[in-house]
């Protein structure tokens, strides 16, 4: 609870609305589980709530759409339980009221096909819309998720190249299937969905007659279960089996549900037999996916398995540069470097931070400086920092170098313990927003100059000592994943 409290600004200045919001989140977390909560709900913040209309903000459109389609009704239900005057909930993009609230993508389709304000009340999509939805399917793809907008770096170059290959092969008049399936995996917010949408856009642009279906595994499951209920499984099968390219996102959600898995397996085999391309994404590799039948697991690994690694500083900076360029707004390089340095978890959060800065600039109309960015993102940075704590760093480093945890705070200066301790201090400086004195305190009350010395020392050493550099990199990854 402490975590959410800080995140959502419950403190001396707390007001009733924020308390309600915090309670809503707590209840929803119990309902959806830790993982889904972290992925989808934690980044959402309360924007305002008046006249029974609650407005919450998600950092990106994608997240907004996801929260709107998956959780809006539950959010409203819990809110009502807290405060029965609340009758509407809207999910918008960004943090500033009114900004960015108009959505031109078709993620949420307007009633007459026009542009719909995304902060109009949400309702469950009606069951009858399903067929139309297939037709409109492609228009529901995020327009920003194209290959042109995807920044390639070491961590994602294989996945990107593979996705491009698939897109080009599928769009080619002589239809070939380079690898079947293409299995993309990696942590949340690293670009899996972006790449899948990019494939769909490419095929749509270059070979409009190809039938492409992109959907989340959850949706696949939902449709299948409905088909079972309405005894229309034949149609369901036909629909999927007549596609040229089937892309299913986040298949980790399929694992465990036996009948859906079975159906997925059959659909999958039928498509592969007919030489149709399949692209799958998941948060883990096929062999690490839990709750998956063995035959399914091995089948998924038949084609090309490409992983998206955690981002590097260079990639993050590249992504920021590209987004800033697209937005046409001037942001000092120092600010971008600061963000790339501090927000290391995933691209979604990086974008969220950038959007916050841009929104603030546009609204307040002031220049961004490093200081104002730091100020604006204080909550977010505090939240990032909480992900890696100094205690955790000490524990991992001690384990890694096989020394006692107590050596992190001990007085001993033997190299065998002093070096790991320095590594831990260095990582604490890099991965948390703690100040040098605060770090010193955590290391047995050492002086801040000792910490500074340790940081410099390790900075020097990683350049000269490849083995140590590898240790540090490994630890960093482990701590951040
Ligand atoms: P995932 O599906 O892996 O959880 P997404 O594809 O939804 O992640 O990506 C999260 C956000 O980060 C999206 O807005 C996406 O456009 C952006 N993003 C991720 N990787 C890149 C990249 N290499 N270049 C540009 N934007 C990226
Ligand atoms: Mg995704």
mmCIF file of C-alpha atoms in Angstrom, residues 50-432:
data_model
loop_
_atom_site.group_PDB
_atom_site.id
_atom_site.type_symbol
_atom_site.label_atom_id
_atom_site.label_comp_id
_atom_site.label_asym_id
_atom_site.label_seq_id
_atom_site.Cartn_x
_atom_site.Cartn_y
_atom_site.Cartn_z
ATOM 1 C CA UNK A 50 -16.002 16.377 -10.400
ATOM 2 C CA UNK A 51 -19.743 16.295 -10.930
ATOM 3 C CA UNK A 52 -19.647 12.540 -10.771
ATOM 4 C CA UNK A 53 -17.262 12.346 -13.701
ATOM 5 C CA UNK A 54 -13.922 10.779 -12.968
ATOM 6 C CA UNK A 55 -11.070 11.311 -15.393
ATOM 7 C CA UNK A 56 -7.975 9.221 -15.188
ATOM 8 C CA UNK A 57 -4.912 9.576 -17.368
ATOM 9 C CA UNK A 58 -2.706 6.963 -18.980
ATOM 10 C CA UNK A 59 0.735 7.933 -20.258
ATOM 11 C CA UNK A 60 0.259 6.624 -23.785
ATOM 12 C CA UNK A 61 -2.573 6.044 -26.175
ATOM 13 C CA UNK A 62 -1.887 2.393 -26.252
ATOM 14 C CA UNK A 63 -2.184 2.142 -22.516
ATOM 15 C CA UNK A 64 -5.240 4.338 -22.561
ATOM 16 C CA UNK A 65 -6.940 2.061 -25.066
ATOM 17 C CA UNK A 66 -6.022 -0.997 -23.123
ATOM 18 C CA UNK A 67 -7.256 0.358 -19.821
ATOM 19 C CA UNK A 68 -10.392 1.724 -21.456
ATOM 20 C CA UNK A 69 -11.305 -1.568 -23.082
ATOM 21 C CA UNK A 70 -10.249 -3.886 -20.301
ATOM 22 C CA UNK A 71 -10.729 -2.095 -17.043
ATOM 23 C CA UNK A 72 -12.997 0.916 -17.429
ATOM 24 C CA UNK A 73 -16.094 -0.892 -16.244
ATOM 25 C CA UNK A 74 -14.334 -2.393 -13.249
ATOM 26 C CA UNK A 75 -12.830 0.959 -12.379
ATOM 27 C CA UNK A 76 -16.255 2.486 -12.451
ATOM 28 C CA UNK A 77 -17.787 -0.298 -10.388
ATOM 29 C CA UNK A 78 -15.183 0.048 -7.676
ATOM 30 C CA UNK A 79 -15.446 3.781 -7.730
ATOM 31 C CA UNK A 80 -19.156 3.600 -7.278
ATOM 32 C CA UNK A 81 -18.614 1.396 -4.294
ATOM 33 C CA UNK A 82 -16.410 4.121 -2.835
ATOM 34 C CA UNK A 83 -18.572 7.008 -3.834
ATOM 35 C CA UNK A 84 -21.940 6.407 -5.353
ATOM 36 C CA UNK A 85 -22.082 9.864 -6.878
ATOM 37 C CA UNK A 86 -19.501 8.856 -9.446
ATOM 38 C CA UNK A 87 -21.392 7.879 -12.552
ATOM 39 C CA UNK A 88 -18.888 8.188 -15.376
ATOM 40 C CA UNK A 89 -15.285 7.392 -15.891
ATOM 41 C CA UNK A 90 -13.086 8.460 -18.769
ATOM 42 C CA UNK A 91 -9.615 7.396 -19.620
ATOM 43 C CA UNK A 92 -7.533 10.004 -21.393
ATOM 44 C CA UNK A 93 -3.963 10.277 -22.541
ATOM 45 C CA UNK A 94 -1.527 12.413 -20.628
ATOM 46 C CA UNK A 95 -1.655 14.240 -17.372
ATOM 47 C CA UNK A 96 -3.017 17.606 -18.292
ATOM 48 C CA UNK A 97 -6.739 18.229 -18.467
ATOM 49 C CA UNK A 98 -7.987 18.708 -21.960
ATOM 50 C CA UNK A 99 -4.672 17.973 -23.627
ATOM 51 C CA UNK A 100 -4.325 15.120 -25.964
ATOM 52 C CA UNK A 101 -7.833 14.108 -25.185
ATOM 53 C CA UNK A 102 -8.863 13.961 -28.790
ATOM 54 C CA UNK A 103 -7.952 10.736 -30.403
ATOM 55 C CA UNK A 104 -7.729 10.429 -34.130
ATOM 56 C CA UNK A 105 -6.845 6.778 -34.196
ATOM 57 C CA UNK A 106 -9.676 4.358 -34.444
ATOM 58 C CA UNK A 107 -8.830 2.526 -31.269
ATOM 59 C CA UNK A 108 -12.147 3.641 -29.920
ATOM 60 C CA UNK A 109 -14.457 3.922 -32.859
ATOM 61 C CA UNK A 110 -16.949 6.738 -32.957
ATOM 62 C CA UNK A 111 -20.601 5.886 -33.333
ATOM 63 C CA UNK A 112 -20.788 7.206 -36.850
ATOM 64 C CA UNK A 113 -17.285 6.366 -37.794
ATOM 65 C CA UNK A 114 -16.106 9.865 -37.099
ATOM 66 C CA UNK A 115 -13.621 11.126 -34.636
ATOM 67 C CA UNK A 116 -14.669 10.553 -31.121
ATOM 68 C CA UNK A 117 -13.398 12.323 -28.115
ATOM 69 C CA UNK A 118 -11.682 9.752 -26.080
ATOM 70 C CA UNK A 119 -12.980 11.202 -22.884
ATOM 71 C CA UNK A 120 -16.572 10.534 -23.735
ATOM 72 C CA UNK A 121 -18.101 7.882 -21.510
ATOM 73 C CA UNK A 122 -17.104 4.368 -22.180
ATOM 74 C CA UNK A 123 -19.398 1.464 -22.491
ATOM 75 C CA UNK A 124 -18.870 -2.203 -23.132
ATOM 76 C CA UNK A 125 -18.477 -2.816 -26.846
ATOM 77 C CA UNK A 126 -21.699 -4.420 -27.971
ATOM 78 C CA UNK A 127 -21.638 -8.054 -28.948
ATOM 79 C CA UNK A 128 -23.025 -7.357 -32.402
ATOM 80 C CA UNK A 129 -20.075 -5.160 -33.245
ATOM 81 C CA UNK A 130 -17.851 -8.174 -33.540
ATOM 82 C CA UNK A 131 -18.165 -8.734 -37.272
ATOM 83 C CA UNK A 132 -17.761 -5.099 -38.124
ATOM 84 C CA UNK A 133 -14.799 -5.139 -35.857
ATOM 85 C CA UNK A 134 -13.016 -7.615 -38.035
ATOM 86 C CA UNK A 135 -13.451 -5.392 -41.012
ATOM 87 C CA UNK A 136 -12.412 -2.375 -39.087
ATOM 88 C CA UNK A 137 -9.673 -4.398 -37.519
ATOM 89 C CA UNK A 138 -6.821 -2.761 -39.291
ATOM 90 C CA UNK A 139 -8.095 0.681 -38.560
ATOM 91 C CA UNK A 140 -7.884 -0.227 -34.910
ATOM 92 C CA UNK A 141 -4.151 -0.510 -35.223
ATOM 93 C CA UNK A 142 -2.159 2.247 -33.662
ATOM 94 C CA UNK A 143 -1.093 4.615 -36.396
ATOM 95 C CA UNK A 144 2.134 5.453 -34.692
ATOM 96 C CA UNK A 145 3.290 1.872 -34.584
ATOM 97 C CA UNK A 146 5.012 1.689 -37.972
ATOM 98 C CA UNK A 147 8.462 0.539 -38.982
ATOM 99 C CA UNK A 148 9.356 4.146 -39.758
ATOM 100 C CA UNK A 149 8.695 5.063 -36.154
ATOM 101 C CA UNK A 150 10.573 2.154 -34.711
ATOM 102 C CA UNK A 151 14.073 2.989 -33.573
ATOM 103 C CA UNK A 152 16.460 0.116 -34.101
ATOM 104 C CA UNK A 153 19.320 -0.604 -31.742
ATOM 105 C CA UNK A 154 21.292 -3.573 -30.560
ATOM 106 C CA UNK A 155 18.627 -4.816 -28.126
ATOM 107 C CA UNK A 156 15.923 -5.089 -30.769
ATOM 108 C CA UNK A 157 17.713 -5.479 -34.075
ATOM 109 C CA UNK A 158 16.982 -9.163 -34.540
ATOM 110 C CA UNK A 159 13.309 -8.818 -33.711
ATOM 111 C CA UNK A 160 13.051 -5.827 -35.989
ATOM 112 C CA UNK A 161 14.813 -7.513 -38.903
ATOM 113 C CA UNK A 162 12.658 -10.609 -38.526
ATOM 114 C CA UNK A 163 9.449 -8.590 -38.406
ATOM 115 C CA UNK A 164 10.483 -6.693 -41.517
ATOM 116 C CA UNK A 165 11.283 -9.907 -43.313
ATOM 117 C CA UNK A 166 7.863 -11.297 -42.502
ATOM 118 C CA UNK A 167 6.130 -8.093 -43.559
ATOM 119 C CA UNK A 168 7.961 -7.943 -46.870
ATOM 120 C CA UNK A 169 7.443 -11.608 -47.633
ATOM 121 C CA UNK A 170 3.762 -11.336 -46.898
ATOM 122 C CA UNK A 171 3.347 -8.252 -49.052
ATOM 123 C CA UNK A 172 5.226 -9.821 -51.922
ATOM 124 C CA UNK A 173 3.095 -11.090 -54.835
ATOM 125 C CA UNK A 174 4.936 -14.360 -54.569
ATOM 126 C CA UNK A 175 3.917 -15.116 -51.066
ATOM 127 C CA UNK A 176 6.617 -16.881 -49.056
ATOM 128 C CA UNK A 177 6.812 -17.669 -45.398
ATOM 129 C CA UNK A 178 10.328 -17.033 -44.103
ATOM 130 C CA UNK A 179 9.836 -18.553 -40.683
ATOM 131 C CA UNK A 180 6.772 -19.952 -39.116
ATOM 132 C CA UNK A 181 5.943 -18.858 -36.578
ATOM 133 C CA UNK A 182 7.861 -15.727 -35.850
ATOM 134 C CA UNK A 183 7.896 -15.678 -32.086
ATOM 135 C CA UNK A 184 8.737 -12.315 -30.526
ATOM 136 C CA UNK A 185 9.304 -12.127 -26.853
ATOM 137 C CA UNK A 186 10.528 -9.679 -24.268
ATOM 138 C CA UNK A 187 9.496 -7.705 -21.209
ATOM 139 C CA UNK A 188 6.656 -5.269 -21.125
ATOM 140 C CA UNK A 189 6.995 -2.047 -23.080
ATOM 141 C CA UNK A 190 9.906 -3.092 -25.261
ATOM 142 C CA UNK A 191 8.122 -2.883 -28.605
ATOM 143 C CA UNK A 192 6.476 -6.232 -29.352
ATOM 144 C CA UNK A 193 3.084 -4.757 -30.093
ATOM 145 C CA UNK A 194 4.683 -1.935 -32.011
ATOM 146 C CA UNK A 195 6.452 -4.399 -34.288
ATOM 147 C CA UNK A 196 3.316 -6.449 -34.871
ATOM 148 C CA UNK A 197 1.295 -3.396 -35.806
ATOM 149 C CA UNK A 198 4.147 -2.329 -38.059
ATOM 150 C CA UNK A 199 3.948 -5.635 -39.914
ATOM 151 C CA UNK A 200 0.220 -5.178 -40.366
ATOM 152 C CA UNK A 201 0.616 -1.618 -41.633
ATOM 153 C CA UNK A 202 3.275 -2.650 -44.071
ATOM 154 C CA UNK A 203 1.170 -5.453 -45.524
ATOM 155 C CA UNK A 204 -1.838 -3.225 -45.669
ATOM 156 C CA UNK A 205 0.040 -0.561 -47.544
ATOM 157 C CA UNK A 206 1.726 -2.857 -50.030
ATOM 158 C CA UNK A 207 -0.746 -5.689 -50.480
ATOM 159 C CA UNK A 208 -4.176 -4.606 -49.415
ATOM 160 C CA UNK A 209 -5.816 -7.836 -50.555
ATOM 161 C CA UNK A 210 -4.059 -9.957 -47.983
ATOM 162 C CA UNK A 211 -6.150 -10.913 -45.046
ATOM 163 C CA UNK A 212 -4.400 -9.951 -41.868
ATOM 164 C CA UNK A 213 -5.707 -10.530 -38.401
ATOM 165 C CA UNK A 214 -4.062 -9.006 -35.394
ATOM 166 C CA UNK A 215 -5.500 -9.558 -31.969
ATOM 167 C CA UNK A 216 -4.541 -10.006 -28.396
ATOM 168 C CA UNK A 217 -4.547 -13.507 -27.007
ATOM 169 C CA UNK A 218 -7.152 -12.352 -24.541
ATOM 170 C CA UNK A 219 -9.422 -11.364 -27.351
ATOM 171 C CA UNK A 220 -8.774 -14.604 -29.125
ATOM 172 C CA UNK A 221 -9.817 -16.440 -26.003
ATOM 173 C CA UNK A 222 -12.826 -14.270 -25.460
ATOM 174 C CA UNK A 223 -14.041 -14.852 -28.990
ATOM 175 C CA UNK A 224 -13.478 -18.526 -28.775
ATOM 176 C CA UNK A 225 -15.362 -18.863 -25.536
ATOM 177 C CA UNK A 226 -18.218 -16.871 -26.979
ATOM 178 C CA UNK A 227 -18.243 -19.028 -30.059
ATOM 179 C CA UNK A 228 -18.520 -22.056 -27.821
ATOM 180 C CA UNK A 229 -21.395 -20.503 -25.990
ATOM 181 C CA UNK A 230 -23.250 -19.516 -29.131
ATOM 182 C CA UNK A 231 -22.342 -22.748 -30.829
ATOM 183 C CA UNK A 232 -20.676 -20.932 -33.666
ATOM 184 C CA UNK A 233 -17.299 -22.547 -33.458
ATOM 185 C CA UNK A 234 -17.369 -23.394 -37.160
ATOM 186 C CA UNK A 235 -17.530 -19.736 -38.072
ATOM 187 C CA UNK A 236 -14.852 -19.024 -35.606
ATOM 188 C CA UNK A 237 -12.578 -21.580 -37.167
ATOM 189 C CA UNK A 238 -13.312 -20.443 -40.683
ATOM 190 C CA UNK A 239 -12.582 -16.900 -39.806
ATOM 191 C CA UNK A 240 -9.167 -17.648 -38.507
ATOM 192 C CA UNK A 241 -8.268 -20.296 -40.972
ATOM 193 C CA UNK A 242 -8.780 -18.130 -43.998
ATOM 194 C CA UNK A 243 -6.172 -15.547 -43.124
ATOM 195 C CA UNK A 244 -2.816 -14.935 -44.782
ATOM 196 C CA UNK A 245 -1.225 -13.542 -41.696
ATOM 197 C CA UNK A 246 -2.363 -14.179 -38.166
ATOM 198 C CA UNK A 247 -0.772 -12.238 -35.348
ATOM 199 C CA UNK A 248 -1.577 -12.979 -31.752
ATOM 200 C CA UNK A 249 -0.201 -10.684 -29.126
ATOM 201 C CA UNK A 250 0.634 -11.618 -25.540
ATOM 202 C CA UNK A 251 0.031 -15.361 -25.714
ATOM 203 C CA UNK A 252 1.144 -15.739 -22.132
ATOM 204 C CA UNK A 253 -2.514 -15.003 -21.413
ATOM 205 C CA UNK A 254 -3.595 -18.123 -23.255
ATOM 206 C CA UNK A 255 -1.586 -20.483 -21.153
ATOM 207 C CA UNK A 256 -3.595 -22.476 -18.699
ATOM 208 C CA UNK A 257 -6.958 -22.325 -20.461
ATOM 209 C CA UNK A 258 -7.226 -25.804 -21.823
ATOM 210 C CA UNK A 259 -9.929 -25.585 -24.437
ATOM 211 C CA UNK A 260 -8.599 -22.329 -25.861
ATOM 212 C CA UNK A 261 -5.151 -23.761 -25.996
ATOM 213 C CA UNK A 262 -6.494 -26.725 -27.834
ATOM 214 C CA UNK A 263 -8.272 -24.533 -30.344
ATOM 215 C CA UNK A 264 -5.284 -22.303 -30.702
ATOM 216 C CA UNK A 265 -3.149 -25.326 -31.372
ATOM 217 C CA UNK A 266 -5.463 -26.607 -34.100
ATOM 218 C CA UNK A 267 -5.804 -23.226 -35.727
ATOM 219 C CA UNK A 268 -2.099 -22.841 -35.569
ATOM 220 C CA UNK A 269 -1.426 -26.196 -37.196
ATOM 221 C CA UNK A 270 -4.024 -25.658 -39.886
ATOM 222 C CA UNK A 271 -2.453 -22.345 -40.808
ATOM 223 C CA UNK A 272 1.073 -23.669 -40.800
ATOM 224 C CA UNK A 273 0.002 -26.575 -42.987
ATOM 225 C CA UNK A 274 -1.462 -24.155 -45.496
ATOM 226 C CA UNK A 275 1.701 -22.136 -45.418
ATOM 227 C CA UNK A 276 0.146 -19.083 -43.821
ATOM 228 C CA UNK A 277 2.293 -16.789 -41.768
ATOM 229 C CA UNK A 278 1.890 -16.598 -38.022
ATOM 230 C CA UNK A 279 3.421 -14.072 -35.664
ATOM 231 C CA UNK A 280 3.200 -14.546 -31.943
ATOM 232 C CA UNK A 281 4.342 -12.426 -29.055
ATOM 233 C CA UNK A 282 4.755 -13.228 -25.410
ATOM 234 C CA UNK A 283 6.579 -11.973 -22.388
ATOM 235 C CA UNK A 284 8.722 -15.117 -22.218
ATOM 236 C CA UNK A 285 10.357 -17.538 -24.601
ATOM 237 C CA UNK A 286 8.330 -20.607 -25.596
ATOM 238 C CA UNK A 287 10.344 -22.789 -23.279
ATOM 239 C CA UNK A 288 9.721 -20.478 -20.333
ATOM 240 C CA UNK A 289 6.019 -19.988 -20.879
ATOM 241 C CA UNK A 290 4.193 -21.538 -18.009
ATOM 242 C CA UNK A 291 1.022 -23.540 -18.244
ATOM 243 C CA UNK A 292 1.528 -24.444 -21.849
ATOM 244 C CA UNK A 293 1.189 -27.941 -23.158
ATOM 245 C CA UNK A 294 4.417 -29.507 -24.221
ATOM 246 C CA UNK A 295 3.419 -30.006 -27.863
ATOM 247 C CA UNK A 296 2.322 -26.378 -28.054
ATOM 248 C CA UNK A 297 5.537 -25.215 -26.529
ATOM 249 C CA UNK A 298 7.704 -27.081 -28.951
ATOM 250 C CA UNK A 299 5.575 -26.065 -31.904
ATOM 251 C CA UNK A 300 5.912 -22.398 -31.005
ATOM 252 C CA UNK A 301 9.647 -22.727 -31.086
ATOM 253 C CA UNK A 302 9.782 -24.184 -34.584
ATOM 254 C CA UNK A 303 10.174 -20.993 -36.483
ATOM 255 C CA UNK A 304 12.287 -18.066 -35.487
ATOM 256 C CA UNK A 305 12.371 -17.032 -31.860
ATOM 257 C CA UNK A 306 13.579 -13.446 -31.522
ATOM 258 C CA UNK A 307 13.842 -11.641 -28.246
ATOM 259 C CA UNK A 308 13.734 -7.965 -27.437
ATOM 260 C CA UNK A 309 16.349 -7.216 -24.832
ATOM 261 C CA UNK A 310 16.069 -4.508 -22.224
ATOM 262 C CA UNK A 311 16.933 -1.161 -23.750
ATOM 263 C CA UNK A 312 20.386 0.349 -23.582
ATOM 264 C CA UNK A 313 21.103 3.976 -22.854
ATOM 265 C CA UNK A 314 21.868 4.611 -26.536
ATOM 266 C CA UNK A 315 18.598 3.112 -27.681
ATOM 267 C CA UNK A 316 16.623 5.069 -25.129
ATOM 268 C CA UNK A 317 18.269 8.277 -26.204
ATOM 269 C CA UNK A 318 17.619 7.411 -29.848
ATOM 270 C CA UNK A 319 13.955 6.787 -29.144
ATOM 271 C CA UNK A 320 13.620 10.072 -27.283
ATOM 272 C CA UNK A 321 15.302 11.959 -30.100
ATOM 273 C CA UNK A 322 13.004 10.432 -32.639
ATOM 274 C CA UNK A 323 9.890 11.180 -30.598
ATOM 275 C CA UNK A 324 10.969 14.725 -29.905
ATOM 276 C CA UNK A 325 11.635 15.253 -33.569
ATOM 277 C CA UNK A 326 8.182 13.957 -34.450
ATOM 278 C CA UNK A 327 6.533 16.181 -31.900
ATOM 279 C CA UNK A 328 8.226 19.215 -33.400
ATOM 280 C CA UNK A 329 9.012 20.506 -29.966
ATOM 281 C CA UNK A 330 12.377 21.650 -28.754
ATOM 282 C CA UNK A 331 13.680 19.873 -25.740
ATOM 283 C CA UNK A 332 17.219 20.388 -24.501
ATOM 284 C CA UNK A 333 19.483 17.461 -25.047
ATOM 285 C CA UNK A 334 20.417 17.476 -21.390
ATOM 286 C CA UNK A 335 16.825 16.710 -20.510
ATOM 287 C CA UNK A 336 16.729 13.802 -22.920
ATOM 288 C CA UNK A 337 19.974 12.462 -21.547
ATOM 289 C CA UNK A 338 18.583 12.758 -18.072
ATOM 290 C CA UNK A 339 15.475 10.791 -19.014
ATOM 291 C CA UNK A 340 17.421 8.130 -20.884
ATOM 292 C CA UNK A 341 19.584 7.746 -17.863
ATOM 293 C CA UNK A 342 16.914 7.577 -15.228
ATOM 294 C CA UNK A 343 13.996 5.832 -16.849
ATOM 295 C CA UNK A 344 15.447 2.511 -17.740
ATOM 296 C CA UNK A 345 12.547 0.167 -17.143
ATOM 297 C CA UNK A 346 10.799 0.282 -20.503
ATOM 298 C CA UNK A 347 9.993 2.451 -23.456
ATOM 299 C CA UNK A 348 6.425 2.983 -22.425
ATOM 300 C CA UNK A 349 7.477 4.724 -19.266
ATOM 301 C CA UNK A 350 10.080 6.684 -21.122
ATOM 302 C CA UNK A 351 7.403 7.903 -23.507
ATOM 303 C CA UNK A 352 5.107 8.623 -20.615
ATOM 304 C CA UNK A 353 7.727 10.847 -19.044
ATOM 305 C CA UNK A 354 8.382 12.633 -22.296
ATOM 306 C CA UNK A 355 4.674 13.172 -22.897
ATOM 307 C CA UNK A 356 4.370 14.637 -19.471
ATOM 308 C CA UNK A 357 7.090 17.134 -20.213
ATOM 309 C CA UNK A 358 5.613 18.019 -23.574
ATOM 310 C CA UNK A 359 2.131 18.415 -22.135
ATOM 311 C CA UNK A 360 3.447 20.624 -19.397
ATOM 312 C CA UNK A 361 5.306 22.790 -21.877
ATOM 313 C CA UNK A 362 2.291 23.210 -24.079
ATOM 314 C CA UNK A 363 -0.005 23.971 -21.222
ATOM 315 C CA UNK A 364 2.127 26.245 -19.132
ATOM 316 C CA UNK A 365 4.017 27.516 -22.113
ATOM 317 C CA UNK A 366 7.356 27.578 -20.421
ATOM 318 C CA UNK A 367 10.713 26.285 -21.521
ATOM 319 C CA UNK A 368 11.824 22.954 -20.206
ATOM 320 C CA UNK A 369 15.034 22.881 -18.297
ATOM 321 C CA UNK A 370 16.745 20.057 -16.553
ATOM 322 C CA UNK A 371 15.475 21.421 -13.261
ATOM 323 C CA UNK A 372 11.884 21.766 -14.352
ATOM 324 C CA UNK A 373 11.955 18.253 -15.825
ATOM 325 C CA UNK A 374 13.305 16.853 -12.603
ATOM 326 C CA UNK A 375 10.662 18.668 -10.657
ATOM 327 C CA UNK A 376 7.872 17.578 -12.956
ATOM 328 C CA UNK A 377 8.883 13.956 -12.927
ATOM 329 C CA UNK A 378 9.651 13.681 -9.264
ATOM 330 C CA UNK A 379 6.872 11.213 -8.568
ATOM 331 C CA UNK A 380 7.715 9.111 -11.535
ATOM 332 C CA UNK A 381 11.386 9.008 -10.681
ATOM 333 C CA UNK A 382 10.673 8.134 -7.122
ATOM 334 C CA UNK A 383 8.553 5.327 -8.443
ATOM 335 C CA UNK A 384 11.305 4.084 -10.757
ATOM 336 C CA UNK A 385 13.740 4.160 -7.941
ATOM 337 C CA UNK A 386 11.511 2.064 -5.776
ATOM 338 C CA UNK A 387 11.819 -0.693 -8.256
ATOM 339 C CA UNK A 388 15.426 -1.185 -7.383
ATOM 340 C CA UNK A 389 16.248 -0.622 -3.770
ATOM 341 C CA UNK A 390 19.682 -0.342 -2.267
ATOM 342 C CA UNK A 391 18.915 -3.380 -0.125
ATOM 343 C CA UNK A 392 18.215 -5.388 -3.203
ATOM 344 C CA UNK A 393 21.366 -4.183 -4.887
ATOM 345 C CA UNK A 394 23.420 -5.156 -1.867
ATOM 346 C CA UNK A 395 21.825 -8.553 -1.696
ATOM 347 C CA UNK A 396 22.306 -9.325 -5.369
ATOM 348 C CA UNK A 397 25.852 -8.059 -5.471
ATOM 349 C CA UNK A 398 26.782 -10.038 -2.376
ATOM 350 C CA UNK A 399 25.259 -13.167 -3.888
ATOM 351 C CA UNK A 400 26.974 -12.597 -7.177
ATOM 352 C CA UNK A 401 30.420 -12.216 -5.658
ATOM 353 C CA UNK A 402 29.755 -14.825 -3.073
ATOM 354 C CA UNK A 403 30.368 -12.698 -0.026
ATOM 355 C CA UNK A 404 28.259 -12.164 3.051
ATOM 356 C CA UNK A 405 25.605 -9.505 2.943
ATOM 357 C CA UNK A 406 27.045 -8.041 6.124
ATOM 358 C CA UNK A 407 30.219 -7.160 4.216
ATOM 359 C CA UNK A 408 28.246 -4.429 2.474
ATOM 360 C CA UNK A 409 28.166 -2.475 5.685
ATOM 361 C CA UNK A 410 31.311 -3.828 7.348
ATOM 362 C CA UNK A 411 34.576 -1.976 7.892
ATOM 363 C CA UNK A 412 36.709 -4.596 6.184
ATOM 364 C CA UNK A 413 38.841 -3.254 3.371
ATOM 365 C CA UNK A 414 40.198 -6.446 1.855
ATOM 366 C CA UNK A 415 39.896 -6.297 -1.917
ATOM 367 C CA UNK A 416 37.650 -9.367 -2.027
ATOM 368 C CA UNK A 417 34.943 -7.517 -0.160
ATOM 369 C CA UNK A 418 35.809 -3.904 -0.891
ATOM 370 C CA UNK A 419 35.442 -4.283 -4.651
ATOM 371 C CA UNK A 420 31.962 -5.828 -4.554
ATOM 372 C CA UNK A 421 30.959 -3.139 -2.097
ATOM 373 C CA UNK A 422 32.137 -0.507 -4.553
ATOM 374 C CA UNK A 423 30.195 -2.189 -7.322
ATOM 375 C CA UNK A 424 27.104 -2.065 -5.156
ATOM 376 C CA UNK A 425 27.620 1.631 -4.427
ATOM 377 C CA UNK A 426 28.123 2.298 -8.087
ATOM 378 C CA UNK A 427 24.912 0.479 -8.980
ATOM 379 C CA UNK A 428 23.073 2.278 -6.209
ATOM 380 C CA UNK A 429 24.139 5.577 -7.728
ATOM 381 C CA UNK A 430 23.176 4.450 -11.214
ATOM 382 C CA UNK A 431 19.925 2.688 -10.545
ATOM 383 C CA UNK A 432 18.380 4.734 -7.792
#
